[in-house]
Tab-separated table of C-alpha atoms in Angstrom:
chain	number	residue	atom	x	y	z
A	1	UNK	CA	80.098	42.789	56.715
A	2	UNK	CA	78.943	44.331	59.525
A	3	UNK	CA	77.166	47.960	59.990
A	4	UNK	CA	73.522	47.653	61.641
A	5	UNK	CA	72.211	50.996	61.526
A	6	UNK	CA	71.723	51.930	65.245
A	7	UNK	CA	75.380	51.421	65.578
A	8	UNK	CA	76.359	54.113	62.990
A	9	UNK	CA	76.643	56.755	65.170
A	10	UNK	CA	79.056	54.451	67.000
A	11	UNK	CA	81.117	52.920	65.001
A	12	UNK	CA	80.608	55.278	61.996
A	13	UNK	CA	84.643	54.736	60.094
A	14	UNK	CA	84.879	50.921	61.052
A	15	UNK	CA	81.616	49.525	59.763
A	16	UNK	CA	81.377	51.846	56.591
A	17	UNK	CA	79.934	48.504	54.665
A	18	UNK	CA	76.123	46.916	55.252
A	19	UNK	CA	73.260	46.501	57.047
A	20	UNK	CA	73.040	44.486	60.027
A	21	UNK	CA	74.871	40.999	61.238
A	22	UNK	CA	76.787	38.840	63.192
A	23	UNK	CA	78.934	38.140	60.153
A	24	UNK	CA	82.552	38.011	59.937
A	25	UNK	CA	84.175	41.558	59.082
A	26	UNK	CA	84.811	42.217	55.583
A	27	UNK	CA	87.989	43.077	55.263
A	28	UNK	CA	87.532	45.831	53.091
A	29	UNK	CA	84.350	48.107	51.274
A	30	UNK	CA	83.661	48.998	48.304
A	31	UNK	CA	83.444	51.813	45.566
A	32	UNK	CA	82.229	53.590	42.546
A	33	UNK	CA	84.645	53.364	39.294
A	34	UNK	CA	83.891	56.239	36.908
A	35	UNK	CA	79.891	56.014	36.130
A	36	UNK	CA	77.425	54.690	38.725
A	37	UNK	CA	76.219	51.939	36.928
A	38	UNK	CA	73.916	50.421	39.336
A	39	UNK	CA	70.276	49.372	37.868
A	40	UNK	CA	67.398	49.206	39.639
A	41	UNK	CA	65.328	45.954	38.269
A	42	UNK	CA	62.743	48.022	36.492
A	43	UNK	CA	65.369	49.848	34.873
A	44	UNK	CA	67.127	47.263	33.484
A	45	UNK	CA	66.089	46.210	30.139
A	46	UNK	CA	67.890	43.133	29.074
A	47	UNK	CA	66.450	39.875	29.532
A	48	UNK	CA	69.465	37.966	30.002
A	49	UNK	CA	70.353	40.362	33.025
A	50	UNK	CA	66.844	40.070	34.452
A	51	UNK	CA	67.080	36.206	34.452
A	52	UNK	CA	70.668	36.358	36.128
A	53	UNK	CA	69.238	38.739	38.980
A	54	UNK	CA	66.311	36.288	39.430
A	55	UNK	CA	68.829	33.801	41.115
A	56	UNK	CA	70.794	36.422	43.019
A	57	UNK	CA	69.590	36.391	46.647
A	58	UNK	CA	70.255	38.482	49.834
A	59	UNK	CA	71.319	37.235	52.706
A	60	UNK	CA	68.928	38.554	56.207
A	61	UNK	CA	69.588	37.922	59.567
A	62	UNK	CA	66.553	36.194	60.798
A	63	UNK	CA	66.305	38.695	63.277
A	64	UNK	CA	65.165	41.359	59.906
A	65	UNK	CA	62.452	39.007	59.229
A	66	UNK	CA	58.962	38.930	60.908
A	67	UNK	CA	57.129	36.064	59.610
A	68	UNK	CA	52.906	37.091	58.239
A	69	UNK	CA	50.388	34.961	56.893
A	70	UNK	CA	52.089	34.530	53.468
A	71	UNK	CA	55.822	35.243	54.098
A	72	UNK	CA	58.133	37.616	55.932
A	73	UNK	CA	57.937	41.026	56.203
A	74	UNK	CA	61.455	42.392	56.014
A	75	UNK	CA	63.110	45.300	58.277
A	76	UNK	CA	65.660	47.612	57.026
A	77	UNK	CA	66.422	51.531	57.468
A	78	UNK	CA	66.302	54.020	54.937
A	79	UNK	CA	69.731	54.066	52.967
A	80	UNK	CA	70.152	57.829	53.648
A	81	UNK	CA	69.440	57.893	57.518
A	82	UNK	CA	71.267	54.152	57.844
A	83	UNK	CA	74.673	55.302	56.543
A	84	UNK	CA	74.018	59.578	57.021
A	85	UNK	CA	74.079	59.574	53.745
A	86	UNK	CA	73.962	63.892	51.578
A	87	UNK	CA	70.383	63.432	50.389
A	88	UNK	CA	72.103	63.893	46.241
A	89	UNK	CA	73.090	60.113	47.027
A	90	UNK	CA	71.303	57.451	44.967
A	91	UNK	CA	68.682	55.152	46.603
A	92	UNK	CA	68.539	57.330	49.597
A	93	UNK	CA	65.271	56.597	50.128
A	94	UNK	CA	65.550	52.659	49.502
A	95	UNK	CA	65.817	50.224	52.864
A	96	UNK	CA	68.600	48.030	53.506
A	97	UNK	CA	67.484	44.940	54.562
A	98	UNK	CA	70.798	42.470	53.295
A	99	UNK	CA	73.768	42.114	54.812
A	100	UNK	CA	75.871	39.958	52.045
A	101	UNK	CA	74.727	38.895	48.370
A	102	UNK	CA	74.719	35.097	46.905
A	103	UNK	CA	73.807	33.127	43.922
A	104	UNK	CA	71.810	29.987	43.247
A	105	UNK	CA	74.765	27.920	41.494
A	106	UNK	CA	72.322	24.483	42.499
A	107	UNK	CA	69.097	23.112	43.202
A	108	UNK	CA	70.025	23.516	46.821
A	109	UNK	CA	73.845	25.317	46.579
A	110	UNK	CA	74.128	28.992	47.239
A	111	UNK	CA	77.496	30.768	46.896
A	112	UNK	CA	78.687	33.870	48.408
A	113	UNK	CA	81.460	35.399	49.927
A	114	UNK	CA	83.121	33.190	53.000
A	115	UNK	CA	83.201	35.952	55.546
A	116	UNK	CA	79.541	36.525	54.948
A	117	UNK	CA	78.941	33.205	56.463
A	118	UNK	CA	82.125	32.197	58.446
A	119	UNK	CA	80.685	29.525	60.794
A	120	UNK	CA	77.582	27.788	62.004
A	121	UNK	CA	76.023	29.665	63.891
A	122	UNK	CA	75.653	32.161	61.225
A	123	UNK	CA	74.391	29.317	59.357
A	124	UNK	CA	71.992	29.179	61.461
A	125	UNK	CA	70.829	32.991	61.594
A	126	UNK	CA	70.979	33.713	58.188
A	127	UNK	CA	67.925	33.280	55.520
A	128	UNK	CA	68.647	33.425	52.009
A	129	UNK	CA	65.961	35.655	49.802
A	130	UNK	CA	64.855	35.871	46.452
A	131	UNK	CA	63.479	38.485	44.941
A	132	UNK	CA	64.694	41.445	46.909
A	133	UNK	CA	64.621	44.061	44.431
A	134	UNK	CA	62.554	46.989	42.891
A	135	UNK	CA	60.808	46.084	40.039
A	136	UNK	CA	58.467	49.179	39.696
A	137	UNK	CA	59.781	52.790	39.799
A	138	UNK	CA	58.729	53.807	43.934
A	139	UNK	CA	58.075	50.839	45.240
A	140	UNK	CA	60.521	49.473	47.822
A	141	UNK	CA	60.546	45.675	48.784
A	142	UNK	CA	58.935	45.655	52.305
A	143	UNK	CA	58.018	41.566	52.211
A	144	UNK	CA	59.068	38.155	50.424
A	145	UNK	CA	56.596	34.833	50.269
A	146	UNK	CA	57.769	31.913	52.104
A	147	UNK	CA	58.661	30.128	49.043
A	148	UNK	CA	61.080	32.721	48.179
A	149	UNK	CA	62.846	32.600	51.795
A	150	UNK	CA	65.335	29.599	52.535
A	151	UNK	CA	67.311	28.455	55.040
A	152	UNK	CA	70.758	27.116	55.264
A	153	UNK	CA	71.202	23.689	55.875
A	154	UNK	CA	75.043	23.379	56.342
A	155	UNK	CA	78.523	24.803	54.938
A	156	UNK	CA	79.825	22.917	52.515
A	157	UNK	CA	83.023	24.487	52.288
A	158	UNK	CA	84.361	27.277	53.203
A	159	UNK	CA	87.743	29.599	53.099
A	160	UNK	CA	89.135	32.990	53.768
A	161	UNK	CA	92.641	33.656	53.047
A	162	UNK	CA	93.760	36.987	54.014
A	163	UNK	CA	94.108	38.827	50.893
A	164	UNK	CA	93.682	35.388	48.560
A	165	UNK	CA	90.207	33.422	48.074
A	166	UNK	CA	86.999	34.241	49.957
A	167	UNK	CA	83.849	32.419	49.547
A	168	UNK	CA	81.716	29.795	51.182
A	169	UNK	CA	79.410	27.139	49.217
A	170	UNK	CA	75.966	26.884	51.095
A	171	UNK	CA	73.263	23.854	50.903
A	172	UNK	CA	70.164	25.078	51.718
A	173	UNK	CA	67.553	23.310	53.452
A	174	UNK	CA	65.314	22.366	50.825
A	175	UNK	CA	65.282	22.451	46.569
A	176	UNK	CA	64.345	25.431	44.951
A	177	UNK	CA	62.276	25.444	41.500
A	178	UNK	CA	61.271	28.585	40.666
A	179	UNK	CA	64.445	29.728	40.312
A	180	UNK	CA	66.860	28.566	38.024
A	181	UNK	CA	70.725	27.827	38.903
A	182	UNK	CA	73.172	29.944	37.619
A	183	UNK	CA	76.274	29.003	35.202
A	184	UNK	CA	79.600	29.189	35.757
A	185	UNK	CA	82.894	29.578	33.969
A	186	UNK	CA	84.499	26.162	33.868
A	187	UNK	CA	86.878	27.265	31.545
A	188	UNK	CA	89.873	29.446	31.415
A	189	UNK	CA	90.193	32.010	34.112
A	190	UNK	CA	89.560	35.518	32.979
A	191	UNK	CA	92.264	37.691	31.487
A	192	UNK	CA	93.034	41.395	31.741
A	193	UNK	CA	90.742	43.805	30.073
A	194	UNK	CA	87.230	40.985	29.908
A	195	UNK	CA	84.322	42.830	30.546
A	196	UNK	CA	82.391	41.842	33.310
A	197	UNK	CA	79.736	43.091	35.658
A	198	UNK	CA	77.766	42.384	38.921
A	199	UNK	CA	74.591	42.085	40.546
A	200	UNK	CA	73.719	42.114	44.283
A	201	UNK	CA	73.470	44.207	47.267
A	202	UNK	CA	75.209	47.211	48.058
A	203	UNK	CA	74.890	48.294	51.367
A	204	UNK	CA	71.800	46.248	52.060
A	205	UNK	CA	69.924	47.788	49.329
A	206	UNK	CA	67.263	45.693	47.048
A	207	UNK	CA	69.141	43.980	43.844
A	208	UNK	CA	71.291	46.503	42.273
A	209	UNK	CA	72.095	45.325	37.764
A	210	UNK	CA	75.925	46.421	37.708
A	211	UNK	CA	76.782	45.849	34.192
A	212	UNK	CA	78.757	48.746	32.112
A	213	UNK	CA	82.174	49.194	31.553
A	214	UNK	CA	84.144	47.212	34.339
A	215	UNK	CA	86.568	44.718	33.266
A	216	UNK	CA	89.501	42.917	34.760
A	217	UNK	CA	92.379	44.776	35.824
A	218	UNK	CA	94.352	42.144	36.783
A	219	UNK	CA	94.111	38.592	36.765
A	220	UNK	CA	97.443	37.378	38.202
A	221	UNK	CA	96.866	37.215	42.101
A	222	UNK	CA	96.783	33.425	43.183
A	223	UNK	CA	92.675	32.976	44.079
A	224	UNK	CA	91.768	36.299	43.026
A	225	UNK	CA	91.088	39.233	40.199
A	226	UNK	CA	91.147	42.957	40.605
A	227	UNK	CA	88.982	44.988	38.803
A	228	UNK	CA	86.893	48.288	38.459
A	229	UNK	CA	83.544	46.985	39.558
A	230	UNK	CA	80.636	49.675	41.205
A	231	UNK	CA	80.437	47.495	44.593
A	232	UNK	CA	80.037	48.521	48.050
A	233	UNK	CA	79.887	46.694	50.901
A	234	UNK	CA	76.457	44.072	51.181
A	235	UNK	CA	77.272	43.559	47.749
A	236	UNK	CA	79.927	40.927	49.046
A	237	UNK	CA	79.536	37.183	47.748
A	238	UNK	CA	77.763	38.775	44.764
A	239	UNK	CA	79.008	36.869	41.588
A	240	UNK	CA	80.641	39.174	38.937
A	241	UNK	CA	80.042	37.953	35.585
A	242	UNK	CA	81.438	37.749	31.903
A	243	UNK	CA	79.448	40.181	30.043
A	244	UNK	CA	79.756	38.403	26.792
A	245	UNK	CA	78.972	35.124	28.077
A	246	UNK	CA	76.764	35.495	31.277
A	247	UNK	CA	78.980	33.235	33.279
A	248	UNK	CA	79.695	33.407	36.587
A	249	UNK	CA	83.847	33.971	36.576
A	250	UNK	CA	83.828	34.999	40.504
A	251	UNK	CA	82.659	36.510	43.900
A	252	UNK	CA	82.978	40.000	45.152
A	253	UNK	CA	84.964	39.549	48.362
A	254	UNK	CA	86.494	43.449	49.058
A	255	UNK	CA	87.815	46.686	47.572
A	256	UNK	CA	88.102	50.438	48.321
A	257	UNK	CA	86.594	52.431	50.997
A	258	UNK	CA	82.659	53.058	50.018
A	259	UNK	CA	82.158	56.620	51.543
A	260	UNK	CA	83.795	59.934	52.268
A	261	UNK	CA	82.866	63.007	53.887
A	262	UNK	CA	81.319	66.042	52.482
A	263	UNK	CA	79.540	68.994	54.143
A	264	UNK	CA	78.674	67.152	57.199
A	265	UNK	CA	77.678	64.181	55.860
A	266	UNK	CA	78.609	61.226	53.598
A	267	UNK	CA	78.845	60.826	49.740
A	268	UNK	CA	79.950	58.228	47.868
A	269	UNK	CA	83.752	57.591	46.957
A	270	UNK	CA	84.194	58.267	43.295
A	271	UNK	CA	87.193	56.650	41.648
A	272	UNK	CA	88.671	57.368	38.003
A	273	UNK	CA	88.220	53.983	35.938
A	274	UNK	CA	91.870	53.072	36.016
A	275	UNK	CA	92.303	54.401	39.848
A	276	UNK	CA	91.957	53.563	43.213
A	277	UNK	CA	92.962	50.373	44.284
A	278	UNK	CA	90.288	48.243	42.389
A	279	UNK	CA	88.159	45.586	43.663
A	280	UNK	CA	89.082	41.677	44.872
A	281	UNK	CA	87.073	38.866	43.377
A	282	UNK	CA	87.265	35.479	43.816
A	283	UNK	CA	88.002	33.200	41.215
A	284	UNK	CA	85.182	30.866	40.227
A	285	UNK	CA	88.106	28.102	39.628
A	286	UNK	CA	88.843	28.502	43.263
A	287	UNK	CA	85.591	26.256	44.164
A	288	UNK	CA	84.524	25.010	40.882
A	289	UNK	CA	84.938	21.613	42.006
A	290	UNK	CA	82.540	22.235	44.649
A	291	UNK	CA	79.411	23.164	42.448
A	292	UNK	CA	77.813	20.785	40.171
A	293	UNK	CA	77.228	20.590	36.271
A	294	UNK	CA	74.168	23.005	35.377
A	295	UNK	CA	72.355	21.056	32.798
A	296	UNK	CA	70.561	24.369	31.623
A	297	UNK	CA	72.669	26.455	29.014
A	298	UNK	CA	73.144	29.816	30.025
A	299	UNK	CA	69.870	32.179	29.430
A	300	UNK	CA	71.546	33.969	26.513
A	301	UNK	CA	71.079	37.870	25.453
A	302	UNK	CA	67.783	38.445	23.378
A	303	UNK	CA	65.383	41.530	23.361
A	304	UNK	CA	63.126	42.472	26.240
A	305	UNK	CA	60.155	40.647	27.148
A	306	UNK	CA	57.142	42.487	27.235
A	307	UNK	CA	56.546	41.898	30.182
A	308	UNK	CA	59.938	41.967	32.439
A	309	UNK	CA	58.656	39.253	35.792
A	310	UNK	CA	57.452	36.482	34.722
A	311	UNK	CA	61.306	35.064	34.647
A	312	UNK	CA	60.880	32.870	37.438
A	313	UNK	CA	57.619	31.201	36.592
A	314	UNK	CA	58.611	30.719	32.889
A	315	UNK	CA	61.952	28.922	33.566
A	316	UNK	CA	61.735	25.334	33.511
A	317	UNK	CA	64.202	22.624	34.905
């Protein structure tokens, strides 16, 4: 995951992907399957989703971050000029502060993709963020409170195999409790054709609510699904969940190529829903063993609240 906007004009084919890092390569971008169907937070409307985004986190360099009085205030080009984006792209204006996604899986465990964080150093460099997102139409996430920013203490495991599994399980260096850890699938692994959907970071961009109508292409690869999820690069180590149950069932790892050329400048690569090459995910089974028993139930589907952020502060553990 590499692409750190001054070096777009340098190195515009090979780091098509994210925002700024010293992170391992990802191996491969993403794209868009059939209809975008990337949510903004204020946009989404269904509590369950909200509660699931409100323990994704983005992963800064802490050279993006300049601490303030009451947090961090945290750097990150304009989408558009970052990636020369045609200005009919979506977000154009937004910044792109991330550089890989994660999820709170424990009071102190992150997971995300392995190449995201492939060694100590980067361990070192990275801060893990909640609350990233746009959660009023216009206004762009420019800052995060200290309690919201955490470091990493130490990789608990980690692997990247080629084409096979990709993730790394992160303890961070302290408990958090105003966010609640997420559930996974400690079941069956998924099967062809179960709906599922995503929520991170494309490109660097504040949370993105990815939940229409991807499923799993195919389930047989040994580590790994494929499927038709509306990823790009920065949305690697985002967990992909089962729509029906709100478990996590893996982590976005790579896929297609994210843009193509148009008129001088860059759009989007649209794919049919049963074409392109589809999208590698992790499967949860591959490091279940590695993430403790959530004793919270998943937050199950119910109407709106009336008032969409007070998710973190109404969650108890």
């Amino acid at each position: 995951m590499k692409l750190t906007p001054g070096l777009v004009s340098i190195a515009l084919t090979v780091f098509s992907y994210s925002f700024t890092s010293a992170f391992a390569d990802d191996p491969k971008p993403k794209v868009i399957y059939g209809k975008d169907d990337r949510l903004d937070l204020f946009a989404v409307t269904n509590s369950r989703d909200l509660a699931l985004a409100d323990s994704t986190v983005a992963l800064i360099s802490v050279n993006g971050l300049k601490p303030t009085a009451t947090g961090f205030d945290i750097a990150g080009d304009p989408f558009g000029a970052a990636y020369s984006l045609c200005q009919t792209e979506r977000f154009f204006e937004q910044p792109t502060g991330a550089s890989c996604s994660g999820s709170l899986v424990g009071e102190d465990l992150v997971i995300t993709a392995g190449h995201c964080i492939p060694d100590a150093e980067s361990c070192e460099t990275t801060k893990f963020v909640f609350g990233y997102g746009v959660k009023e139409d216009g206004v762009f996430p420019t800052s995060a409170r200290s309690d919201d920013v955490v470091g990493c203490k130490e990789i608990v495991d980690r692997k990247q195999i080629g084409d096979g599994a990709d993730y790394a399980v992160i303890r961070l260096d302290r408990k958090i409790e105003n966010h609640r850890p997420l559930s996974i699938n400690r079941g069956a692994d998924v099967k062809n054709g179960d709906k599922i959907g995503v929520i991170g970071h494309p490109c660097g961009l504040p949370t993105k609510v990815a939940f229409g109508e991807s499923e799993v292409r195919d389930a047989t690869p040994n580590g790994f699904f494929r499927a038709n999820l509306d990823t790009y690069g920065g949305n690697s180590g985002s967990a992909v969940f089962n729509t029906k149950t709100g478990l996590i069932e893996g982590i976005l790892v790579r896929g297609e190529n994210d843009f193509v050329e148009k008129d001088g400048c860059r759009v989007s690569h649209l794919c049919a829903p049963t074409g392109c090459r589809g999208e590698d995910v992790t499967k949860i089974s591959a490091l279940a063993h590695l993430i403790p028993d959530n004793p919270l139930p998943p937050v199950p589907p119910r109407k709106p609240p009336s008032s969409r952020w007070p998710l973190a502060a109404s969650l108890k553990r």
